Coordinates of C-alpha atoms and ligand atoms in Angstrom, one line a residue:
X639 CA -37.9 -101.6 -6.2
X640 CA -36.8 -100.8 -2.7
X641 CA -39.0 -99.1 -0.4
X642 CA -37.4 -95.3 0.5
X643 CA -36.7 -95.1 4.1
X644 CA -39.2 -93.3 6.8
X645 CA -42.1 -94.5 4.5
X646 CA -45.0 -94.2 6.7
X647 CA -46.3 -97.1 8.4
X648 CA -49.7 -96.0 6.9
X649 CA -48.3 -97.1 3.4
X650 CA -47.0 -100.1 4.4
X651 CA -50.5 -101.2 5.4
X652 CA -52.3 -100.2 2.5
X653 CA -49.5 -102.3 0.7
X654 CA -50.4 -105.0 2.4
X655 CA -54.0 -104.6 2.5
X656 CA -53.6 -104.5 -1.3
X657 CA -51.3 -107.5 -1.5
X658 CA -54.3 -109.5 0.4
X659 CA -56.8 -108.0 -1.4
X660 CA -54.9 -110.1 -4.8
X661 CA -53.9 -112.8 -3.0
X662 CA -57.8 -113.7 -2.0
X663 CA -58.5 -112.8 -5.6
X664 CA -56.2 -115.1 -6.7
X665 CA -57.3 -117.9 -4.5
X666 CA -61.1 -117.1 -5.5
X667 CA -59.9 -118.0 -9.2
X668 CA -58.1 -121.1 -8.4
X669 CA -60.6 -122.4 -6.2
X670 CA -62.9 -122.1 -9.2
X671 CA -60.6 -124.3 -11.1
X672 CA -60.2 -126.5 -8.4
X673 CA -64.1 -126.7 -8.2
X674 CA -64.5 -128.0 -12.1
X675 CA -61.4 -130.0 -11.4
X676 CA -62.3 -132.1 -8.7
X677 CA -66.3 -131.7 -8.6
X678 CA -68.9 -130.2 -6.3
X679 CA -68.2 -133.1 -3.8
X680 CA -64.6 -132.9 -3.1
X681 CA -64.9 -129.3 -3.1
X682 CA -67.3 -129.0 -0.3
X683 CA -65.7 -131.2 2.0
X684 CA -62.2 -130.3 1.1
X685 CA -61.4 -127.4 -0.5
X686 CA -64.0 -124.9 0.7
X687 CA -63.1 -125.0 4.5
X688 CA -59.4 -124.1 3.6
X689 CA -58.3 -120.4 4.4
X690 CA -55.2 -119.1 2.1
X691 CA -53.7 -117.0 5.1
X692 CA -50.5 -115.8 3.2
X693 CA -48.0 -116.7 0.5
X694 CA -44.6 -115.8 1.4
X695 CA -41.0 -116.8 -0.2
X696 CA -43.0 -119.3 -2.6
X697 CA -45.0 -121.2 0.1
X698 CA -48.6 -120.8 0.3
X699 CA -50.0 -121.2 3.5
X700 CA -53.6 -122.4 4.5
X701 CA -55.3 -122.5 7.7
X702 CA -57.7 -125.5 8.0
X703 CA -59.7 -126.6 11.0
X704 CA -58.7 -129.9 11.7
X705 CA -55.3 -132.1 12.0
X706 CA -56.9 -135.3 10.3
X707 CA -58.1 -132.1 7.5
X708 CA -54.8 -130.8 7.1
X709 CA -53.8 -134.5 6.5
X710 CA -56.3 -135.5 4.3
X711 CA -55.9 -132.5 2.0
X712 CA -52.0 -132.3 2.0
X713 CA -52.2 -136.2 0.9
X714 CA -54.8 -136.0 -1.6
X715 CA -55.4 -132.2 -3.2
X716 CA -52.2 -130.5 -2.2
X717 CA -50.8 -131.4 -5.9
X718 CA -53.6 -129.5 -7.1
X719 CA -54.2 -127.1 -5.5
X720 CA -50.4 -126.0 -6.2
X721 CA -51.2 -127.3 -9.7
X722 CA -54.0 -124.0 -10.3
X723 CA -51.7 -121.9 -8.0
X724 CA -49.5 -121.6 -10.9
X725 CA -51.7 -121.6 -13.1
X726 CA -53.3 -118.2 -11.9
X727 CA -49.9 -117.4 -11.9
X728 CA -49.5 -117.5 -8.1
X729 CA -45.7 -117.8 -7.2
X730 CA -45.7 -121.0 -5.2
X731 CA -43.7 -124.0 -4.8
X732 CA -45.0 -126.0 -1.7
X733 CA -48.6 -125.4 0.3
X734 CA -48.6 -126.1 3.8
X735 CA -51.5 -126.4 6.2
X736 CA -52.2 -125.2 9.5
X737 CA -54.3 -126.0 12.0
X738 CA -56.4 -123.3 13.5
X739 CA -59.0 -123.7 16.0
X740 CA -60.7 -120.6 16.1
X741 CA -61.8 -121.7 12.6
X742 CA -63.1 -124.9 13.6
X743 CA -65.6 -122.6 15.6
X744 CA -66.6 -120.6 12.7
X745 CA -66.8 -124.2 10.3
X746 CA -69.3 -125.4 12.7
X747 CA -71.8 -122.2 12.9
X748 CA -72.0 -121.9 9.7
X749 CA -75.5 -122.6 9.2
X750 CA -76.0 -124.4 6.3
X751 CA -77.0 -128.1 6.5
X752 CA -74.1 -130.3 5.9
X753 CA -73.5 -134.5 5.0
X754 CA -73.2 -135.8 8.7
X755 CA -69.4 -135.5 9.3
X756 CA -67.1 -138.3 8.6
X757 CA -66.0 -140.5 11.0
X758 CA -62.6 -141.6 9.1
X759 CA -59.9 -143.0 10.9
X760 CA -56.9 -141.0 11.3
X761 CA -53.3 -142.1 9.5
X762 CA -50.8 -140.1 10.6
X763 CA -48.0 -141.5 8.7
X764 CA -46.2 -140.6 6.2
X765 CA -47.9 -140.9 2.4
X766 CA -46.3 -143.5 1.4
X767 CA -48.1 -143.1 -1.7
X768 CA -47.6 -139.5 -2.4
X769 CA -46.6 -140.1 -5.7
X770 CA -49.8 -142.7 -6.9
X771 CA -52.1 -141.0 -9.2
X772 CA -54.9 -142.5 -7.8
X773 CA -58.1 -140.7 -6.8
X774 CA -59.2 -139.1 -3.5
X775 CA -60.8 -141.5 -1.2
X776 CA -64.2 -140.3 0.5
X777 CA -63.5 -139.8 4.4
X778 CA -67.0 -141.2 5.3
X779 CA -66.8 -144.4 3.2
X780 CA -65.7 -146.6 5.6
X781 CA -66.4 -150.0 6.8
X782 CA -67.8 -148.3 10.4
X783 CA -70.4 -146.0 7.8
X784 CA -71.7 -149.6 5.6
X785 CA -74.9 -150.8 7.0
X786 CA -74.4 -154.6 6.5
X787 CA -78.0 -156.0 5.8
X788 CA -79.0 -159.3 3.5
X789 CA -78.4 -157.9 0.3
X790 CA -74.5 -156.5 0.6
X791 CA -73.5 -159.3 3.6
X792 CA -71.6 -161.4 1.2
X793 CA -69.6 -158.2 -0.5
X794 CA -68.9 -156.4 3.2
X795 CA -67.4 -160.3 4.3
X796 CA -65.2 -160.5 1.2
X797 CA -64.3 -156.8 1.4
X798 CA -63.7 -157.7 5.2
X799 CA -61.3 -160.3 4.6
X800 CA -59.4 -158.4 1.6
X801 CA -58.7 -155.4 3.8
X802 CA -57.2 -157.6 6.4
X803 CA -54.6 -158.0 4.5
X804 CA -52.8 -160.9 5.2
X805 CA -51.7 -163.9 2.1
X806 CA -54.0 -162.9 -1.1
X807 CA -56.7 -165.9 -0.7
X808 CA -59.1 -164.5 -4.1
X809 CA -57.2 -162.4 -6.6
X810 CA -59.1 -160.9 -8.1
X811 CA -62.1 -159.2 -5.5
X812 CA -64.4 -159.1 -8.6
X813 CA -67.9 -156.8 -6.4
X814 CA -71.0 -155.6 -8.7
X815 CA -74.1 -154.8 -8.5
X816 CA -76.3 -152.0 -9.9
X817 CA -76.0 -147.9 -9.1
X818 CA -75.9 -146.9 -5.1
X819 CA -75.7 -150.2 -4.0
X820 CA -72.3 -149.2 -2.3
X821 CA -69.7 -150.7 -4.4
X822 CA -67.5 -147.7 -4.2
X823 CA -67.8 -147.2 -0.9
X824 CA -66.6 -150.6 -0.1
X825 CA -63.9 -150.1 -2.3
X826 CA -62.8 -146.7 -0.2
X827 CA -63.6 -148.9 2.8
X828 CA -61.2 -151.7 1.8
X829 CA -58.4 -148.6 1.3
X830 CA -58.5 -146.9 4.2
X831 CA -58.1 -150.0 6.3
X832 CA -55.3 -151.4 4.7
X833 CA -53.9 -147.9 4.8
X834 CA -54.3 -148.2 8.6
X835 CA -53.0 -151.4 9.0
X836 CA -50.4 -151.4 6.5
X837 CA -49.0 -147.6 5.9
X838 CA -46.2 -148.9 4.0
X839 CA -48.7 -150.5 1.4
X840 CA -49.0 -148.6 -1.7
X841 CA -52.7 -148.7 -2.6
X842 CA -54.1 -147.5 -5.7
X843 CA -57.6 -146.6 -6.3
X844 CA -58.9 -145.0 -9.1
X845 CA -62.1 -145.6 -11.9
X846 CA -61.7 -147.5 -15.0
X847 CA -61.8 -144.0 -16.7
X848 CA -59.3 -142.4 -14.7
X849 CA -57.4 -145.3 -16.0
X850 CA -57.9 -145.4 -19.4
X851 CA -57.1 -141.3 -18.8
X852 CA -53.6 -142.4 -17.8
X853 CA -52.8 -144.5 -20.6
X854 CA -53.8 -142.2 -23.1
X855 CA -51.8 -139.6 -21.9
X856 CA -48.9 -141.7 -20.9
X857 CA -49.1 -142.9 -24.8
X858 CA -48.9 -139.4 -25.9
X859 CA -46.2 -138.1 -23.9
X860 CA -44.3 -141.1 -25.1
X861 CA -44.4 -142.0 -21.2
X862 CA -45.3 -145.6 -21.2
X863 CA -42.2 -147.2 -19.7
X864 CA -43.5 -145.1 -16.3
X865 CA -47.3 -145.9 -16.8
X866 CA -46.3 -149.8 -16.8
X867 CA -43.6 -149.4 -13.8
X868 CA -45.8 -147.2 -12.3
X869 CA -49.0 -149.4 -12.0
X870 CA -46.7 -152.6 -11.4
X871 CA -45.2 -150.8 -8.6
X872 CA -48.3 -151.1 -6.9
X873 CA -48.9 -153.5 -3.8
X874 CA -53.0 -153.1 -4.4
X875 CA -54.5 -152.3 -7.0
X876 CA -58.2 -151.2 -7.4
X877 CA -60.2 -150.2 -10.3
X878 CA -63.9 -148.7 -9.7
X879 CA -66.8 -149.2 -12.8
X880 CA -64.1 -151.3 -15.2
X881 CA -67.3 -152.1 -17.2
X882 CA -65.8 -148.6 -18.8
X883 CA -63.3 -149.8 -20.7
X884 CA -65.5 -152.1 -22.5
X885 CA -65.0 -151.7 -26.4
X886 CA -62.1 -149.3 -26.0
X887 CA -59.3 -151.6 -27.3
X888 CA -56.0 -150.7 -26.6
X889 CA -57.0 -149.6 -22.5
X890 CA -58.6 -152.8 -22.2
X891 CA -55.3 -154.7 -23.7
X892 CA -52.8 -152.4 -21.1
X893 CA -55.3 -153.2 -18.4
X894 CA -55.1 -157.1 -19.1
X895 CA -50.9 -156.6 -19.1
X896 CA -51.0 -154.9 -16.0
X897 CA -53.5 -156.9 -14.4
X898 CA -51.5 -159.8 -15.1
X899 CA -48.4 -158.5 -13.7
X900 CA -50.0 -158.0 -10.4
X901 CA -51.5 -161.0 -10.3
X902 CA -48.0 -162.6 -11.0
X903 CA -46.0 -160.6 -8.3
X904 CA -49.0 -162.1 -6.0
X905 CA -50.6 -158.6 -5.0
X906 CA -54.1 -157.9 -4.5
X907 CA -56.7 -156.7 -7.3
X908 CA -59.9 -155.2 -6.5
X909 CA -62.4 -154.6 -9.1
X910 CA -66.2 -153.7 -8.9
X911 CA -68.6 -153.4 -12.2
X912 CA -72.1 -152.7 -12.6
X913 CA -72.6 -156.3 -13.5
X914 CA -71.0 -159.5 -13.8
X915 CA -67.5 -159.8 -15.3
X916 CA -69.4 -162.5 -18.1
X917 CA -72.0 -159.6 -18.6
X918 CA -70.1 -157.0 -19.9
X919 CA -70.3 -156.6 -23.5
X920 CA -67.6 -155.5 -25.7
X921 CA -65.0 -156.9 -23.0
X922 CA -62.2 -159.2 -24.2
X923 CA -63.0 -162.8 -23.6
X924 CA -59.5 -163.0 -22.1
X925 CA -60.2 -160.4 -19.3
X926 CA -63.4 -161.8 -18.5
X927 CA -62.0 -165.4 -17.6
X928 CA -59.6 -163.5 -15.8
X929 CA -62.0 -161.4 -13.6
X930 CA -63.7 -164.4 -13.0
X931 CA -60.6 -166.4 -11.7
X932 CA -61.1 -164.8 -8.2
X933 CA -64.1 -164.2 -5.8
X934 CA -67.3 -162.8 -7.6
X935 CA -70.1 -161.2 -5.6
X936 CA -72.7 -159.2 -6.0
X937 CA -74.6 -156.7 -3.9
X938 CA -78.1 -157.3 -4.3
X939 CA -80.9 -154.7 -4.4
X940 CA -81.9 -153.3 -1.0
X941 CA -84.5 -154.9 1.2
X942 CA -86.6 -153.0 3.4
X943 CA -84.8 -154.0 6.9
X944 CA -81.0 -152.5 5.3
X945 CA -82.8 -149.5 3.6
X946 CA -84.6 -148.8 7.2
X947 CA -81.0 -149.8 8.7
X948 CA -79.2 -147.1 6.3
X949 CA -81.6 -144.7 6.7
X950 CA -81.7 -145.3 11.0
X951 CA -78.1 -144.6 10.6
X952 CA -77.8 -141.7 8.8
X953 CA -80.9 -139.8 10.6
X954 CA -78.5 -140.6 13.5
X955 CA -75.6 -138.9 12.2
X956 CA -77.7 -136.0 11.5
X957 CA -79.0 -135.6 15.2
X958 CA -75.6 -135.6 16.6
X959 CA -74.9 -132.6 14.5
X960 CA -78.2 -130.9 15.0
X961 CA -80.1 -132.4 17.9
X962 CA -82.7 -129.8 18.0
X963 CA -84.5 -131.7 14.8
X964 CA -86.6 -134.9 15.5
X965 CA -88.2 -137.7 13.4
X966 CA -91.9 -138.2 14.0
X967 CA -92.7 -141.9 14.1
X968 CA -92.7 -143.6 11.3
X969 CA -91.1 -141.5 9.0
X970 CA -87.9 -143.6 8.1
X971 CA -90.5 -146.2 7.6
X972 CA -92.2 -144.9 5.3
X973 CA -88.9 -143.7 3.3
X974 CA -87.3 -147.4 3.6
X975 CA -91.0 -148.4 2.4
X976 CA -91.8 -146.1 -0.3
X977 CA -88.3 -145.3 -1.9
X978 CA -86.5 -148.3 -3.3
X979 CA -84.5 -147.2 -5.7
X980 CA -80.7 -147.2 -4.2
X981 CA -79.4 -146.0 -1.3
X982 CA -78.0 -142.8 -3.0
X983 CA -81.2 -141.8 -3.6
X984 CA -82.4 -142.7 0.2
X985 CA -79.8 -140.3 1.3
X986 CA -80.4 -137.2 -1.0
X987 CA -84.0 -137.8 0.1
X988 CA -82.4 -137.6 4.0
X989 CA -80.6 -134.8 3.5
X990 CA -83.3 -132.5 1.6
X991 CA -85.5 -133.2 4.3
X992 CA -83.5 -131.6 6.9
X993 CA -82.1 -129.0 4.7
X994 CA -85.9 -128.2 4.7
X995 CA -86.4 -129.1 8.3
X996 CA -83.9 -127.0 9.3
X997 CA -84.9 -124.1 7.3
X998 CA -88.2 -123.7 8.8
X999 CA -87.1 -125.3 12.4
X1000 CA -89.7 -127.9 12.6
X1001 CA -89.9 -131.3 13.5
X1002 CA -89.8 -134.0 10.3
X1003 CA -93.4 -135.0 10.2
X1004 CA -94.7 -137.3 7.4
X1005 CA -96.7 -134.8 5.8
X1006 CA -93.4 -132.8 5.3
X1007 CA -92.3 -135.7 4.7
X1008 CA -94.2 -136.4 1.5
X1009 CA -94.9 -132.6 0.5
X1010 CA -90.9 -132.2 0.6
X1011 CA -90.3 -135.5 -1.2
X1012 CA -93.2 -135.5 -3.7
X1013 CA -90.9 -135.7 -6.4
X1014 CA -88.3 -138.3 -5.5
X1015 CA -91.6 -140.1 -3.8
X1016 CA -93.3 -140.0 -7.2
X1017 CA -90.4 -141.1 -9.5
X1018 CA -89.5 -144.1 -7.3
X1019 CA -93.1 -145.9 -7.9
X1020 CA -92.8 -148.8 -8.6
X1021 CA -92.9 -149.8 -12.1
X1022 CA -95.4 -152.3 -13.6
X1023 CA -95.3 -153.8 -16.9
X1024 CA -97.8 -155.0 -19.1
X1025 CA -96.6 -158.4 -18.6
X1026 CA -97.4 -158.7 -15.1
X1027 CA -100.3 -157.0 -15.8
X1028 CA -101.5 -159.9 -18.1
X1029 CA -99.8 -162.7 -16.1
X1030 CA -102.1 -160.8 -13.1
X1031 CA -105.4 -160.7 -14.7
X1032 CA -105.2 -164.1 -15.9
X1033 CA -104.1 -165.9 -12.4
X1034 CA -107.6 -163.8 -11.1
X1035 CA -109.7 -165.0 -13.8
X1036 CA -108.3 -168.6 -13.8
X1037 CA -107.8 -168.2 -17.8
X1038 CA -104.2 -169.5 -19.8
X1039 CA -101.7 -166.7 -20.3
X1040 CA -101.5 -167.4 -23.9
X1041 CA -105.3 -166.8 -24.2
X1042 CA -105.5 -163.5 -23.1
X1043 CA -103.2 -163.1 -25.9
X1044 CA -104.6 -164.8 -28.1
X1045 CA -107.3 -164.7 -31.1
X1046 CA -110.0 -166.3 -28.8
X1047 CA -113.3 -164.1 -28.4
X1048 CA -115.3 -165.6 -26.3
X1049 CA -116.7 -162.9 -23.3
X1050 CA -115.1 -165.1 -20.9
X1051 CA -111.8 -164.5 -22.2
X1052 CA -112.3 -161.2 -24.0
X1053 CA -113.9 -159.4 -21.0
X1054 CA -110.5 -160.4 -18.5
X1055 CA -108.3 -159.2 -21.6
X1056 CA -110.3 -155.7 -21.5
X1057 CA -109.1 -155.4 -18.1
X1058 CA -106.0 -156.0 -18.3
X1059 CA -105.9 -153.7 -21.4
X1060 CA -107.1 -151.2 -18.6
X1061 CA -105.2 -151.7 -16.4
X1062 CA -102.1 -151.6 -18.5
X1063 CA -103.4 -148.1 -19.7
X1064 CA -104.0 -147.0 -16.3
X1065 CA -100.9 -148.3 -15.0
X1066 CA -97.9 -148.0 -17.1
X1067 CA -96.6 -145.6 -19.6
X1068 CA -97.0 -148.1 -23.1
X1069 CA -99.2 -146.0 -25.5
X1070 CA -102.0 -147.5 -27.0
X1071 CA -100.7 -149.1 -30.1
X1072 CA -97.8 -150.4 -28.1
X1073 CA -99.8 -152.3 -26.0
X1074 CA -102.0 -153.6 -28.5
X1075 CA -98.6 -154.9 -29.8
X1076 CA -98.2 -156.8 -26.5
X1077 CA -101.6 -158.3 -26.7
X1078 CA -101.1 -160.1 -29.7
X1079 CA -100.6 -157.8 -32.1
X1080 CA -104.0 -156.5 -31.7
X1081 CA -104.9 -152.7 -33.2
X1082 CA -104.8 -150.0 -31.1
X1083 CA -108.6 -148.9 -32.0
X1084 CA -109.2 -152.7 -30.5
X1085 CA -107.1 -151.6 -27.2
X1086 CA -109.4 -147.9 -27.2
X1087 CA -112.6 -150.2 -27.5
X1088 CA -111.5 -152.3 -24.5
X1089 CA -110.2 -149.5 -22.1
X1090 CA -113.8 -147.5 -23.0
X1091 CA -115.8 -150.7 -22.2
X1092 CA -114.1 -151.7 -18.9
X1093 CA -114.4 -147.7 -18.0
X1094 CA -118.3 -147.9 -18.5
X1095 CA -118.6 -151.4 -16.5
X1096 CA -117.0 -149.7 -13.8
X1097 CA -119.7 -147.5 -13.1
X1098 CA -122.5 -149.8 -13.7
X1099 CA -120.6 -153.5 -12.3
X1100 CA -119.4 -154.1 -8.8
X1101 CA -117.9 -156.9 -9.0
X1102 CA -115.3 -155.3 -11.9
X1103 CA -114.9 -152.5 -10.4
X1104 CA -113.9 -154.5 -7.3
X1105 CA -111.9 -156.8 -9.1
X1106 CA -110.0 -153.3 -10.9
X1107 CA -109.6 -152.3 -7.0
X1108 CA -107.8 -155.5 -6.1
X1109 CA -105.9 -156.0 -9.0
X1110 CA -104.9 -152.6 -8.5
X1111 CA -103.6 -153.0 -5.4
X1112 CA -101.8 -156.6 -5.8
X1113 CA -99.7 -154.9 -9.0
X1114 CA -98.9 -152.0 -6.4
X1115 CA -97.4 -154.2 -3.4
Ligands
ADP539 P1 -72.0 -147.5 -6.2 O1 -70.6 -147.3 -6.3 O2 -72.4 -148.9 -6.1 O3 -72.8 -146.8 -7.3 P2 -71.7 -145.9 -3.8 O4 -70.7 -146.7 -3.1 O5 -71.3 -144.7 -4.5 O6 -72.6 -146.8 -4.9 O7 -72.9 -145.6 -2.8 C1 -73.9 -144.5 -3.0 C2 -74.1 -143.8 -1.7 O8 -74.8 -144.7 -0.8 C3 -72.8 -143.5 -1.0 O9 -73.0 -142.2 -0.4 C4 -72.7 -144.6 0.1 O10 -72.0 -144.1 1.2 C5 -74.1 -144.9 0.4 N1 -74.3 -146.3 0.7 C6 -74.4 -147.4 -0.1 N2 -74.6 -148.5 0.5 C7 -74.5 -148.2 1.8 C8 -74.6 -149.0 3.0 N3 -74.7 -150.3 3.0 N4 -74.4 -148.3 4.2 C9 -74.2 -147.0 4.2 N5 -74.2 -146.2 3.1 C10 -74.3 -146.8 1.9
MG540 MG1 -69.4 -146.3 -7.8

């Protein structure tokens, strides 16, 4: 319909007030979908920032407040985000980003407590990998953001060494170790760099079950010749949690094809696990020898010095962003003491307390400190078994292991096995008949008749109750 001439100017505007009015409806709806798509993460850093200004002659254009932004989204969501523009039936072909400063402003008053902004180098060229289905790197997992302490210093060297790029010395870069340790975030690491160094590289990182995802569509859309072509076309390769595809058969058989076609055309592999390639049950002997054929290492658990390191870090990244919040002493110590978990859990600990400290615009004392935390503080105690109990008690008493588990009921042996029948009561979560199981077998009446008699000697016998206190203490440390 054409519009009759000498419409008034006032109509015009309500036209286009009403074609905004959709347009940001439309954009609500999509970044919902894009929200489910890509997860609460992604979202927040990527999509939520963006501004749909206007869609005009199929182009929909976004203001965003940053150039290395506008980069980083048009690389790695702007398929998407077209993706769920036609979907909510928006008529677009191409997105396109602009960079607007005035926005930038408004980003950084916004008052809500954010992850301390990424310090990710800037590529400007061109995507050589546009067309990779890999998944979005994370802007702040770089080599600059790893703390290197004792327990990662071998994985960060290797990782080092593999993004230098250079002739493939291990293929493949087998890393594991268990949740938070930073395995992924060496693996973004090792991208980014050789993405820096190497633009032309084609780099492909993505999780064992993004893989698997592939395949299985690929297979169904009869689409296999460009799966293999696609994944062989690849200069690095790198799959994230492969311990995935354990058990599931016909991934894990395309995975060894593919793997071994890489390895052939000499290009680089990177792989990380939540154990060691020989640990992974359900995993074909075949692709285990292989994983193993290259450099194996594992990131240990955290020590005290890297957890104080990450957490020194961090609480740095934080100030720069909001210096008017401050750290009592020995605050981060007693975090890197008392949480020793991972270092995921370290930061969500970080962050929630100066969400909080910023919410009531205090300085981070440690009472806030452990009133705020009580929960994460609480579930990261440290676990004692009954074991150590009994190995414990027996060291003190000078008695044989296998006696306090034993049929011997002498008081000299039965008394020290009442304690540590206490103790394990007191200290760990085993029910009664459970840990009359672990002493022998015994009944769990037998374990109640201990844990009452040790309870009454505490009140009337010094020396056990001071031998409960230390004992106590030395399964706590
Ligand atoms: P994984 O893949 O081993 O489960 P991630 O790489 O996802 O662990 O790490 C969990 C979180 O901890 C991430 O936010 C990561 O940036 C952070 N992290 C882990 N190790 C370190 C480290 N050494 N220095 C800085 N941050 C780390
Ligand atoms: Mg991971």
């Amino acid at each position: 319909m054409k519009c009759q001439p000498g419409r008034s100017a006032v109509v015009n505007e309500n036209d286009k007030l009403g074609r905004t009015r959709k347009m940001k409806n439309t954009w609500g709806r999509v970044k919902q979908g894009l929200l489910d798509d890509i997860g609460q993460n992604n979202y927040s850093n990527w999509i939520e920032p963006l501004d749909l200004t206007k869609i005009e002659n199929g182009v929909a254009v976004f203001s965003v407040p940053t150039s290395f932004m506008a980069n980083w989204v048009s690389r790695n969501f702007a398929d998407k985000i077209l993706a769920h523009l036609k979907a909510a039936n928006a008529p677009t072909s191409r997105v396109e980003f602009q960079v607007v400063a005035t926005q930038a402003q408004a980003v950084a008053t916004q008052a809500a407590i954010q992850e301390p902004s990424y310090t990710a180098p800037v590529s400007q060229s061109a995507p050589a990998q546009s067309d990779l289905p890999g998944a979005p790197l994370d802007a702040r997992f770089t080599f600059e953001n790893f703390v290197v302490g004792k327990p990662n210093e071998l994985a960060h060297a290797a990782a080092r060494r593999v993004a230098e790029g250079g002739p493939v010395t291990f293929n493949p870069l087998f890393l594991y170790g268990g949740v938070g340790l930073g395995k992924t975030h060496l693996m973004h690491a090792i991208a980014h760099e050789i993405q820096i160094r190497n633009p032309e590289l084609r780099v492909l990182y993505l999780s064992a079950e993004q893989f698997m995802y592939r395949f299985v569509q690929a297979l169904r859309d009869k689409q296999m010749i460009d799966f293999k072509q696609l994944f062989r076309s690849v200069d690095v390769l790198m799959v994230d949690d492969v311990q995935f595809i354990a058990g599931k058969e016909s991934t894990q058989e395309e995975f060894f094809h593919t793997f071994n076609a890489l390895v052939d055309q000499n290009k680089q592999i990177i792989i990380s696990a939540d154990r060691a390639p020989g640990e992974i049950k359900d995993l074909e002997d075949r692709i285990k020898s292989r994983l193993q054929c290259g450099l194996v290492v594992d990131l240990h658990p955290t020590d005290y010095e890297l957890r104080l390191g990450v957490l020194q870090t961090k609480a740095e990244n934080y100030r720069q962003q909001y210096p008017d919040l401050v750290f009592n002493n020995g605050v981060l110590e007693f975090l890197a003491h008392r949480i020793t978990t991972n270092v995921r859990v370290l930061e969500g600990a970080l962050m929630r307390l100066f969400a909080f400290a910023s919410l009531v615009g205090r300085e981070i004392t440690l009472e806030m400190t452990q009133e705020c935390l009580a929960d994460i503080l609480k579930a990261s105690e440290r676990k004692v078994t009954v074991e150590e109990i009994q190995r414990r008690v027996s060291e003190h008493y000078s008695i044989r292991l296998s006696d306090m588990i034993g049929p011997k009921r002498v008081r000299a042996i039965a008394r020290p096995r009442q304690v540590a029948m206490y103790l394990s009561k007191q200290m760990t979560s085993r029910s009664l008949p459970e840990i009359g199981r672990r002493f022998g077998g015994r009944d769990h009446t037998t374990v109640m008749h201990g844990v009452r008699r040790i309870e009454e000697l505490k009140a009337s016998d010094s020396q056990i109750a001071d031998d409960l206190e230390l004992l106590g203490r030395l399964l706590e440390a």
